Amino acid sequence: PKVDLTSAEPDLRALRELGQLEVVRGLSRATGLSGPYAEEVLLRAGIPKDRACSSLTEEELERLSHAISGLLEQITRGKLEPRVVIDGGEWVDVVPVPFLRYSGLEQISFDSMNEAVDAYFTRMEEEEGLRKARQELEREIEKLKKVLKTQEEALSRFKKKSELFYAIGNAIYARLNELNFLLEYLRELREEKGSWELVERELEALRARGPPFSWVIGLDGKGPSLRLRLEGLDVEMDLRASAQENASRYYEEAKKARRKAEGALRALEKTRKKLEKLELEMAELEKAPSEAEVITGPEREAARPEETRARRAWYESFRWFRSSDGILVVAGKDAHTNELLVKRYAGKGDLLIHAEIPGAPFVLIKAGGREVPARTLEEAAQMAIAYSRAWKYGLGQATAICFKPEQAKKIGPHGEKMPKGAFYILGKKEYIRKVKPLIAIGIRRHEDKAELLVGPVGAVSSASEAYVIVGPGDESAGEVLKKALEILGRALGPFSVGRQELERAKALIPYGRGRLVGGPFGGGHDR
């Protein structure tokens, strides 16, 4: 049966024809309402969703009809209150009006349904990117675990082999006289008998004489070699060599095995460190976005060239740039500088930006109470996202949050103390969506020297004569910078860049890797 929802009071009696089918499923089938909407109208009508369709009374059908028409009226003719619903940190739905079924969950309100839907699906794309990153990490972790297991087995094998050969060498040395006598006796017996096969036939009778003959297990004339049992160990000795030479051979084999064990241990430790690093990345990927994680990008950060003034400005200890609107923007580089930036330098009237993805720095806009233009917000957000794991995982876009310094707390929602460089963000946050993880490398010339500008695309483009755009990729920072300079050189003509300036620029390429994605473009700097 199909129910017409365009009428003022939909007739739902046909629902009862669906028999024992749960009413939530029957309602979806009969009306075309999606599952969440069917559940919502049943909740508004006070009808359990698992009731059988055939059990619905006339009064319940009437209540359900009122609930459907009321919800449709609210959506089509009433005032929309679009919102995204969040359950345990996960964005689970986007709805045009408040839903009873979501009344106990966190919700973010939007000015329009289009904006809410756009935000929701942007978030879904970001989460899909993170899901793929997690899957890739899981594959790498499993691969390394297998390598680690193989290396542990090899290490154990080499150690046991070394210990065994040392023990055999020691057992031989402890009986040098007896074993030399035995070896010489058997060699003379072979001269007398004419072959090792004939000597082997004499072994049973010889064993009856006691040690050292009773130590013999067998003899192989092809070697020729003698098999013995010494101190519970199976020992094979070369019949052509002395006892000392046999012991030395075992000691040499023991040393070889020990060297292999040492090599296996070094390889194992490298693998273990790689595994620990990947597992740490995985743990950070699993963190809730409301907790500000610390940046774990390139540790090496070259300083800007020393200037003639006596003292550097405070922000030169951080990553920083002037926005295209001339506002100072400063970013943390690690846990220590994140902590310092937020606690010491973020003041009243400033704004903080953080990417909703692990491995992002805090970015401070030193607004000092001024209204911050949208361009500066976007540039600061791009700084946060470019130096987050969005770059490392090659995500096409990500979302950043903007909040006031006083919202950054060191105590979490359950009373837990946040680790160094991390903060819990309390209260309402503004979202900056669909930010691409990109940076620009630009050139600004001063007479015969050139300064390299590295930072958000908008800021670099407004301050440079020409620039290229760099995105996530697999080329080394050195290779990216080399290509960028070649392209900019063709665009501007010859220029000179100091070695220290090159090192500084190279260190500013996120995670030490990337690729050119556009340029050259003309900048906004007056030549």
Coordinates of C-alpha atoms in Angstrom, one line a residue:
P1 CA 0.0 0.0 0.0
K2 CA 1.0 3.6 -0.7
V3 CA 0.0 6.6 1.4
D4 CA -0.4 10.1 -0.1
L5 CA 1.4 12.6 2.2
T6 CA 0.3 15.6 0.2
S7 CA -3.2 15.6 1.9
A8 CA -3.7 17.6 5.0
E9 CA -4.4 14.5 7.1
P10 CA -2.8 11.4 5.5
D11 CA -5.0 8.2 5.7
L12 CA -2.8 5.6 7.2
R13 CA -5.3 2.7 7.6
A14 CA -3.6 0.9 4.8
L15 CA -0.6 0.4 7.1
R16 CA -2.6 -2.4 8.9
E17 CA -2.5 -4.5 5.8
L18 CA 1.3 -5.0 6.4
G19 CA 0.5 -7.4 9.2
Q20 CA 3.3 -8.3 11.6
L21 CA 5.9 -6.0 9.9
E22 CA 7.3 -3.5 12.4
V23 CA 5.6 -0.1 12.1
V24 CA 8.8 1.8 11.5
R25 CA 9.5 -0.3 8.4
G26 CA 6.0 -0.3 7.3
L27 CA 5.7 3.5 7.5
S28 CA 8.9 3.9 5.4
R29 CA 7.5 1.5 2.8
A30 CA 4.1 3.0 2.7
T31 CA 5.0 6.7 2.8
G32 CA 8.6 6.9 1.4
L33 CA 9.8 8.5 4.6
S34 CA 13.4 7.6 5.4
G35 CA 14.2 5.6 8.6
P36 CA 15.1 8.6 10.8
Y37 CA 12.0 10.6 9.7
A38 CA 9.8 7.5 10.3
E39 CA 11.2 7.1 13.8
E40 CA 10.7 10.8 14.5
V41 CA 7.0 10.8 13.7
L42 CA 6.4 7.6 15.6
L43 CA 8.2 9.2 18.6
R44 CA 6.0 12.3 18.3
A45 CA 2.9 10.1 18.1
G46 CA 4.0 8.1 21.1
I47 CA 4.0 4.8 19.3
P48 CA 6.8 2.2 19.8
K49 CA 8.6 1.7 16.5
D50 CA 8.7 -2.1 16.9
R51 CA 4.9 -2.5 17.1
A52 CA 3.3 -4.7 14.4
C53 CA 1.4 -2.7 11.8
S54 CA -1.7 -4.8 12.2
S55 CA -1.9 -3.9 15.9
L56 CA -2.3 -0.1 15.4
T57 CA -5.6 1.3 16.6
E58 CA -7.7 4.0 14.9
E59 CA -6.7 6.5 17.6
E60 CA -3.0 5.6 17.1
L61 CA -3.3 6.0 13.3
E62 CA -4.9 9.4 13.9
R63 CA -2.0 10.5 16.2
L64 CA 0.5 9.2 13.6
S65 CA -1.3 11.1 10.8
H66 CA -1.2 14.3 12.9
A67 CA 2.6 13.8 13.7
I68 CA 3.4 13.4 10.0
S69 CA 1.4 16.4 8.8
G70 CA 2.9 18.5 11.7
L71 CA 6.4 17.6 10.8
L72 CA 5.9 18.3 7.1
E73 CA 4.1 21.6 8.0
Q74 CA 7.1 22.5 10.2
I75 CA 9.6 21.8 7.4
T76 CA 7.7 23.3 4.4
R77 CA 6.0 26.3 6.0
G78 CA 7.5 26.9 9.4
K79 CA 10.8 28.5 10.4
L80 CA 13.6 26.1 9.7
E81 CA 16.2 25.5 12.4
P82 CA 18.8 23.4 10.5
R83 CA 21.4 21.5 12.5
V84 CA 23.9 18.7 12.5
V85 CA 23.5 16.0 15.1
I86 CA 26.6 14.7 16.9
D87 CA 26.7 11.4 18.9
G88 CA 29.9 10.7 20.8
G89 CA 31.9 13.0 18.5
E90 CA 30.5 11.4 15.3
W91 CA 28.4 13.5 13.0
V92 CA 25.4 11.2 12.5
D93 CA 22.7 13.3 10.8
V94 CA 21.6 16.6 9.4
V95 CA 18.0 17.8 10.0
P96 CA 16.0 20.9 9.0
V97 CA 14.2 21.2 12.4
P98 CA 14.8 19.9 16.0
F99 CA 14.1 16.2 16.3
L100 CA 12.8 14.6 19.5
R101 CA 14.9 11.5 18.8
Y102 CA 18.0 13.6 19.0
S103 CA 17.1 15.8 22.0
G104 CA 19.8 14.3 24.2
L105 CA 22.6 14.7 21.7
E106 CA 25.0 17.5 20.9
Q107 CA 23.9 19.7 18.0
I108 CA 25.4 22.5 15.8
S109 CA 23.0 25.0 14.4
F110 CA 23.3 26.7 11.0
D111 CA 21.7 29.7 9.3
S112 CA 20.5 27.6 6.3
M113 CA 19.8 24.0 5.4
N114 CA 22.2 24.3 2.5
E115 CA 25.0 25.4 4.9
A116 CA 24.1 22.5 7.2
V117 CA 24.1 19.9 4.4
D118 CA 27.3 21.3 3.0
A119 CA 29.0 21.1 6.4
Y120 CA 27.7 17.6 7.0
F121 CA 29.0 16.2 3.7
T122 CA 32.3 18.1 4.0
R123 CA 32.7 16.4 7.3
M124 CA 31.8 13.0 5.8
E125 CA 34.5 13.6 3.1
E126 CA 37.1 14.4 5.8
E127 CA 36.2 11.4 7.8
E128 CA 36.4 9.2 4.7
G129 CA 39.9 10.6 4.1
L130 CA 40.8 9.8 7.7
R131 CA 39.3 6.4 7.4
K132 CA 41.5 5.7 4.4
A133 CA 44.5 7.0 6.3
R134 CA 43.7 4.7 9.2
Q135 CA 43.4 1.7 6.9
E136 CA 46.7 2.6 5.3
L137 CA 48.3 2.9 8.7
E138 CA 46.7 -0.4 9.8
R139 CA 48.2 -2.1 6.7
E140 CA 51.6 -0.6 7.5
I141 CA 51.4 -1.6 11.1
E142 CA 50.4 -5.2 10.3
K143 CA 53.2 -5.4 7.8
L144 CA 55.7 -4.1 10.3
K145 CA 54.4 -6.5 12.9
K146 CA 55.1 -9.4 10.6
V147 CA 58.5 -8.1 9.9
L148 CA 59.1 -7.7 13.6
K149 CA 58.0 -11.3 14.3
T150 CA 60.4 -12.6 11.6
Q151 CA 63.2 -10.5 13.0
E152 CA 62.5 -11.7 16.5
E153 CA 62.6 -15.3 15.3
A154 CA 65.8 -14.7 13.5
L155 CA 67.4 -13.1 16.5
S156 CA 66.4 -16.0 18.7
R157 CA 67.7 -18.5 16.2
F158 CA 71.1 -16.7 15.9
K159 CA 71.4 -16.4 19.6
K160 CA 70.7 -20.0 20.2
K161 CA 73.1 -21.0 17.5
S162 CA 75.8 -18.9 18.9
E163 CA 75.3 -20.2 22.4
L164 CA 75.2 -23.8 21.1
F165 CA 78.5 -23.5 19.2
Y166 CA 80.2 -21.8 22.1
A167 CA 79.0 -24.7 24.4
I168 CA 80.3 -27.3 21.9
G169 CA 83.7 -25.5 21.6
N170 CA 84.0 -25.4 25.4
A171 CA 83.0 -29.1 25.7
I172 CA 85.8 -30.0 23.2
Y173 CA 88.4 -27.8 24.9
A174 CA 87.6 -29.4 28.3
R175 CA 88.6 -32.8 26.8
L176 CA 91.4 -31.9 24.4
N177 CA 93.8 -34.7 25.5
E178 CA 91.1 -37.5 25.4
L179 CA 89.7 -36.3 22.0
N180 CA 93.2 -35.9 20.4
F181 CA 93.9 -39.4 21.5
L182 CA 90.6 -40.6 20.1
L183 CA 91.1 -38.9 16.7
E184 CA 94.7 -40.1 16.4
Y185 CA 93.6 -43.7 17.3
L186 CA 90.9 -43.7 14.7
R187 CA 93.1 -42.3 12.0
E188 CA 95.7 -45.1 12.8
L189 CA 93.0 -47.7 12.8
R190 CA 91.9 -46.5 9.4
E191 CA 95.5 -46.9 8.0
E192 CA 95.5 -50.4 9.4
K193 CA 92.0 -51.4 8.1
G194 CA 92.2 -49.6 4.8
S195 CA 88.8 -47.7 5.0
W196 CA 86.5 -45.8 7.3
E197 CA 83.7 -48.3 6.6
L198 CA 85.8 -51.0 8.3
V199 CA 86.7 -48.7 11.2
E200 CA 83.0 -48.1 11.7
R201 CA 82.4 -51.8 12.2
E202 CA 84.9 -51.7 15.1
L203 CA 83.0 -48.9 17.0
E204 CA 80.7 -51.2 19.0
A205 CA 83.7 -53.1 20.4
L206 CA 85.6 -49.9 21.0
R207 CA 82.7 -48.3 23.0
A208 CA 82.9 -51.1 25.5
R209 CA 86.4 -49.7 26.5
G210 CA 84.7 -46.6 28.1
P211 CA 85.7 -43.0 27.5
P212 CA 86.6 -41.5 25.1
F213 CA 85.4 -44.4 22.9
S214 CA 82.0 -44.5 24.6
W215 CA 81.4 -40.9 23.6
V216 CA 81.2 -41.9 19.9
I217 CA 77.7 -42.0 18.4
G218 CA 78.7 -42.7 14.8
L219 CA 81.2 -42.2 12.0
D220 CA 80.7 -40.8 8.5
G221 CA 83.5 -41.9 6.1
K222 CA 82.5 -39.4 3.4
G223 CA 83.5 -36.4 5.6
P224 CA 85.2 -38.0 7.1
S225 CA 83.6 -36.9 10.4
L226 CA 83.0 -38.3 13.8
R227 CA 79.7 -37.8 15.8
L228 CA 80.0 -37.6 19.6
R229 CA 77.9 -37.0 22.6
L230 CA 79.6 -34.6 25.0
E231 CA 77.8 -33.0 28.0
G232 CA 74.5 -33.8 26.5
L233 CA 75.4 -32.1 23.2
D234 CA 75.6 -33.7 19.7
V235 CA 79.1 -32.9 18.4
E236 CA 80.5 -33.4 15.0
M237 CA 84.3 -33.4 14.6
D238 CA 86.4 -33.4 11.5
L239 CA 88.5 -36.6 11.6
R240 CA 91.3 -34.9 9.6
A241 CA 91.8 -32.1 12.1
S242 CA 93.0 -31.9 15.7
A243 CA 90.7 -31.4 18.7
Q244 CA 91.9 -27.8 19.0
E245 CA 91.1 -27.1 15.3
N246 CA 87.6 -28.6 15.7
A247 CA 87.0 -26.4 18.8
S248 CA 88.3 -23.3 17.0
R249 CA 85.9 -24.0 14.1
Y250 CA 83.0 -24.0 16.5
Y251 CA 84.1 -20.8 18.1
E252 CA 84.3 -19.1 14.7
E253 CA 80.8 -20.3 13.9
A254 CA 79.7 -19.0 17.3
K255 CA 81.2 -15.6 16.5
K256 CA 79.5 -15.5 13.1
A257 CA 76.1 -16.3 14.6
R258 CA 76.7 -13.7 17.3
R259 CA 77.4 -11.0 14.6
K260 CA 74.3 -12.0 12.8
A261 CA 72.3 -11.8 16.1
E262 CA 73.7 -8.3 16.6
G263 CA 72.7 -7.3 13.1
A264 CA 69.2 -8.8 13.6
L265 CA 68.9 -6.9 16.9
R266 CA 69.8 -3.5 15.2
A267 CA 67.2 -4.2 12.4
L268 CA 64.7 -5.3 15.0
E269 CA 65.1 -2.1 17.0
K270 CA 64.7 0.0 13.9
T271 CA 61.5 -1.8 13.0
R272 CA 60.3 -1.5 16.6
K273 CA 60.8 2.3 16.5
K274 CA 59.0 2.6 13.2
L275 CA 56.1 0.5 14.6
E276 CA 55.9 2.7 17.8
K277 CA 55.8 5.8 15.6
L278 CA 53.0 4.4 13.5
E279 CA 51.1 3.2 16.5
L280 CA 51.4 6.7 18.0
E281 CA 50.1 8.1 14.8
M282 CA 47.2 5.7 14.9
A283 CA 46.4 6.7 18.5
E284 CA 46.4 10.4 17.5
L285 CA 44.1 9.7 14.6
E286 CA 41.6 8.2 17.0
K287 CA 41.6 11.3 19.2
A288 CA 38.3 13.3 19.5
P289 CA 38.4 16.5 17.3
S290 CA 37.5 18.6 20.3
E291 CA 40.9 18.0 21.8
A292 CA 43.7 20.0 20.2
E293 CA 46.5 17.8 19.3
V294 CA 50.1 18.8 18.9
I295 CA 51.9 19.0 15.6
T296 CA 54.2 16.1 14.9
G297 CA 55.5 17.3 11.5
P298 CA 59.2 18.1 10.6
E299 CA 61.1 18.5 13.8
R300 CA 63.9 20.5 12.1
E301 CA 63.0 24.2 11.9
A302 CA 65.7 26.5 10.5
A303 CA 65.8 30.0 11.9
R304 CA 65.3 33.1 9.9
P305 CA 68.5 34.9 9.0
E306 CA 69.7 37.1 11.9
E307 CA 68.7 40.7 11.4
T308 CA 70.6 43.8 12.3
R309 CA 68.4 44.6 15.3
A310 CA 69.8 43.6 18.7
R311 CA 66.9 41.2 19.6
R312 CA 64.5 39.0 17.6
A313 CA 60.8 39.5 18.0
W314 CA 59.0 37.0 20.2
Y315 CA 57.1 35.5 17.3
E316 CA 60.3 34.5 15.4
S317 CA 60.6 31.5 17.7
F318 CA 57.4 30.2 16.0
R319 CA 56.2 29.8 12.5
W320 CA 54.7 33.1 11.5
F321 CA 53.5 35.3 8.6
R322 CA 51.7 38.6 7.9
S323 CA 48.3 38.0 6.4
S324 CA 47.2 39.6 3.2
D325 CA 45.4 42.1 5.5
G326 CA 48.7 42.9 7.4
I327 CA 47.7 41.0 10.6
L328 CA 50.4 39.0 12.4
V329 CA 49.6 35.2 12.4
V330 CA 51.7 32.9 14.6
A331 CA 51.7 29.1 14.7
G332 CA 53.2 26.5 17.1
K333 CA 55.8 24.0 15.9
D334 CA 55.6 21.4 18.6
A335 CA 54.0 20.6 22.0
H336 CA 56.2 23.2 23.8
T337 CA 55.6 26.1 21.4
N338 CA 51.8 25.2 21.2
E339 CA 51.6 25.5 25.0
L340 CA 53.6 28.7 25.0
L341 CA 51.6 30.3 22.2
V342 CA 48.3 29.7 23.9
K343 CA 49.2 30.4 27.5
R344 CA 51.6 33.3 27.1
Y345 CA 51.0 35.1 23.9
A346 CA 47.2 34.6 23.1
G347 CA 45.5 37.7 24.6
K348 CA 42.1 39.2 24.9
G349 CA 40.7 40.1 21.5
D350 CA 42.9 37.6 19.7
L351 CA 41.7 34.5 17.9
L352 CA 42.9 30.9 17.8
I353 CA 42.6 28.4 15.0
H354 CA 43.1 24.7 15.1
A355 CA 42.4 22.0 12.5
E356 CA 39.9 19.3 13.3
I357 CA 42.5 16.6 12.4
P358 CA 45.4 15.2 14.4
G359 CA 48.8 16.6 14.2
A360 CA 47.8 20.3 13.8
P361 CA 49.4 23.3 15.4
F362 CA 47.6 26.0 17.3
V363 CA 47.5 29.2 15.1
L364 CA 47.2 32.6 16.8
I365 CA 45.7 35.6 15.0
K366 CA 47.0 38.7 16.9
A367 CA 43.9 40.7 16.3
G368 CA 44.0 42.7 19.5
G369 CA 40.3 43.2 19.4
R370 CA 40.1 44.2 15.7
E371 CA 37.6 42.6 13.4
V372 CA 39.4 39.8 11.5
P373 CA 38.7 39.8 7.8
A374 CA 37.6 36.5 6.2
R375 CA 40.8 36.4 4.1
T376 CA 43.0 36.4 7.2
L377 CA 40.8 33.7 8.8
E378 CA 41.2 31.5 5.7
E379 CA 45.0 32.0 5.6
A380 CA 45.3 31.1 9.3
A381 CA 43.1 28.1 8.8
Q382 CA 45.3 27.0 5.8
M383 CA 48.4 27.3 8.0
A384 CA 46.8 25.0 10.6
I385 CA 45.7 22.4 8.1
A386 CA 48.9 22.5 5.9
Y387 CA 50.9 21.6 9.0
S388 CA 48.5 18.9 10.2
R389 CA 48.3 15.3 9.1
A390 CA 45.9 16.4 6.4
W391 CA 49.2 17.1 4.5
K392 CA 50.8 13.8 5.4
Y393 CA 47.7 11.7 4.4
G394 CA 47.1 13.7 1.2
L395 CA 43.6 14.8 2.1
G396 CA 42.0 17.2 -0.4
Q397 CA 40.4 19.4 2.2
A398 CA 39.8 19.7 6.0
T399 CA 37.9 21.8 8.5
A400 CA 39.4 24.2 11.0
I401 CA 37.8 25.7 14.1
C402 CA 38.1 29.3 15.3
F403 CA 37.7 30.2 19.0
K404 CA 38.8 32.7 21.6
P405 CA 41.9 32.1 23.8
E406 CA 39.8 32.0 27.0
Q407 CA 38.0 28.9 25.6
A408 CA 41.2 26.8 25.6
K409 CA 41.3 24.9 28.8
K410 CA 43.9 22.6 30.3
I411 CA 41.2 20.5 32.1
G412 CA 39.0 18.2 30.0
P413 CA 35.3 17.6 30.2
H414 CA 35.7 14.8 32.7
G415 CA 38.3 16.5 34.9
E416 CA 41.3 15.0 33.2
K417 CA 44.4 17.1 32.8
M418 CA 45.3 17.7 29.1
P419 CA 48.9 16.8 28.1
K420 CA 51.5 19.4 27.2
G421 CA 50.6 21.3 24.0
A422 CA 47.0 20.1 24.0
F423 CA 43.9 22.0 25.1
Y424 CA 40.2 21.2 25.5
I425 CA 38.1 23.8 23.6
L426 CA 35.0 24.8 25.7
G427 CA 32.0 26.5 24.2
K428 CA 30.9 27.6 20.8
K429 CA 33.3 27.3 17.9
E430 CA 33.2 28.9 14.4
Y431 CA 34.0 26.5 11.6
I432 CA 36.1 27.2 8.5
R433 CA 35.3 24.5 6.0
K434 CA 36.8 23.1 2.8
V435 CA 40.3 24.4 3.5
K436 CA 42.9 22.9 1.2
P437 CA 46.2 21.8 2.6
L438 CA 48.4 24.0 0.4
I439 CA 51.3 26.4 0.8
A440 CA 53.0 28.8 -1.6
I441 CA 56.7 29.5 -2.2
G442 CA 57.2 33.0 -3.4
I443 CA 60.1 35.4 -4.2
R444 CA 60.6 39.0 -3.0
R445 CA 63.8 40.6 -4.3
H446 CA 65.9 43.1 -2.5
E447 CA 68.5 44.6 -4.9
D448 CA 70.8 41.6 -5.7
K449 CA 69.3 39.2 -3.1
A450 CA 66.0 37.4 -3.0
E451 CA 63.9 36.4 0.0
L452 CA 61.9 33.2 -0.1
L453 CA 58.4 33.4 1.3
V454 CA 56.8 30.2 2.4
G455 CA 53.3 30.1 3.9
P456 CA 49.5 30.2 3.1
V457 CA 48.8 30.9 -0.5
G458 CA 46.9 34.2 0.0
A459 CA 49.6 35.7 2.3
V460 CA 52.5 34.7 0.0
S461 CA 50.8 35.8 -3.2
S462 CA 50.1 39.3 -1.7
A463 CA 53.7 39.8 -0.6
S464 CA 55.7 38.3 -3.5
E465 CA 56.6 39.1 -7.1
A466 CA 55.9 35.6 -8.2
Y467 CA 55.0 32.3 -6.5
V468 CA 54.2 28.6 -7.0
I469 CA 51.8 26.4 -5.1
V470 CA 52.8 23.3 -3.3
G471 CA 50.6 20.5 -2.0
P472 CA 50.9 17.1 -0.4
G473 CA 53.2 14.7 -2.3
D474 CA 56.1 12.2 -2.2
E475 CA 58.9 14.4 -3.4
S476 CA 61.5 15.5 -0.9
A477 CA 61.5 19.1 0.3
G478 CA 64.8 19.7 -1.4
E479 CA 63.5 18.5 -4.7
V480 CA 60.3 20.6 -4.4
L481 CA 62.3 23.7 -3.6
K482 CA 64.7 23.1 -6.5
K483 CA 61.8 22.8 -9.0
A484 CA 60.1 25.9 -7.5
L485 CA 63.3 28.0 -7.8
E486 CA 63.8 26.8 -11.4
I487 CA 60.2 27.9 -12.3
L488 CA 60.5 31.2 -10.5
G489 CA 63.9 31.8 -12.1
R490 CA 62.3 31.4 -15.6
A491 CA 59.5 33.8 -14.6
L492 CA 61.6 36.6 -13.0
G493 CA 65.1 36.1 -14.4
P494 CA 68.2 35.4 -12.4
F495 CA 68.3 36.0 -8.7
S496 CA 70.5 34.9 -5.8
V497 CA 69.3 33.1 -2.6
G498 CA 71.6 32.5 0.3
R499 CA 72.2 29.0 1.7
Q500 CA 70.7 29.8 5.0
E501 CA 67.6 31.1 3.3
L502 CA 67.3 27.9 1.3
E503 CA 67.6 25.8 4.4
R504 CA 65.0 27.8 6.2
A505 CA 62.5 27.5 3.3
K506 CA 63.1 23.8 2.9
A507 CA 62.4 23.3 6.6
L508 CA 59.0 25.0 6.2
I509 CA 57.7 22.4 3.7
P510 CA 55.3 20.3 5.8
Y511 CA 56.6 16.9 6.8
G512 CA 59.6 17.4 4.5
R513 CA 57.7 16.2 1.4
G514 CA 55.3 17.6 -1.2
R515 CA 54.8 18.4 -4.9
L516 CA 54.3 21.4 -7.1
V517 CA 50.6 21.8 -8.0
G518 CA 50.5 25.2 -9.7
G519 CA 52.4 28.2 -10.9
P520 CA 54.2 30.3 -11.6
F521 CA 51.7 33.1 -10.7
G522 CA 52.3 36.8 -10.5
G523 CA 52.2 38.1 -7.0
G524 CA 50.8 41.4 -5.6
H525 CA 54.1 42.8 -4.4
D526 CA 55.2 46.1 -6.0
R527 CA 58.4 45.5 -7.9

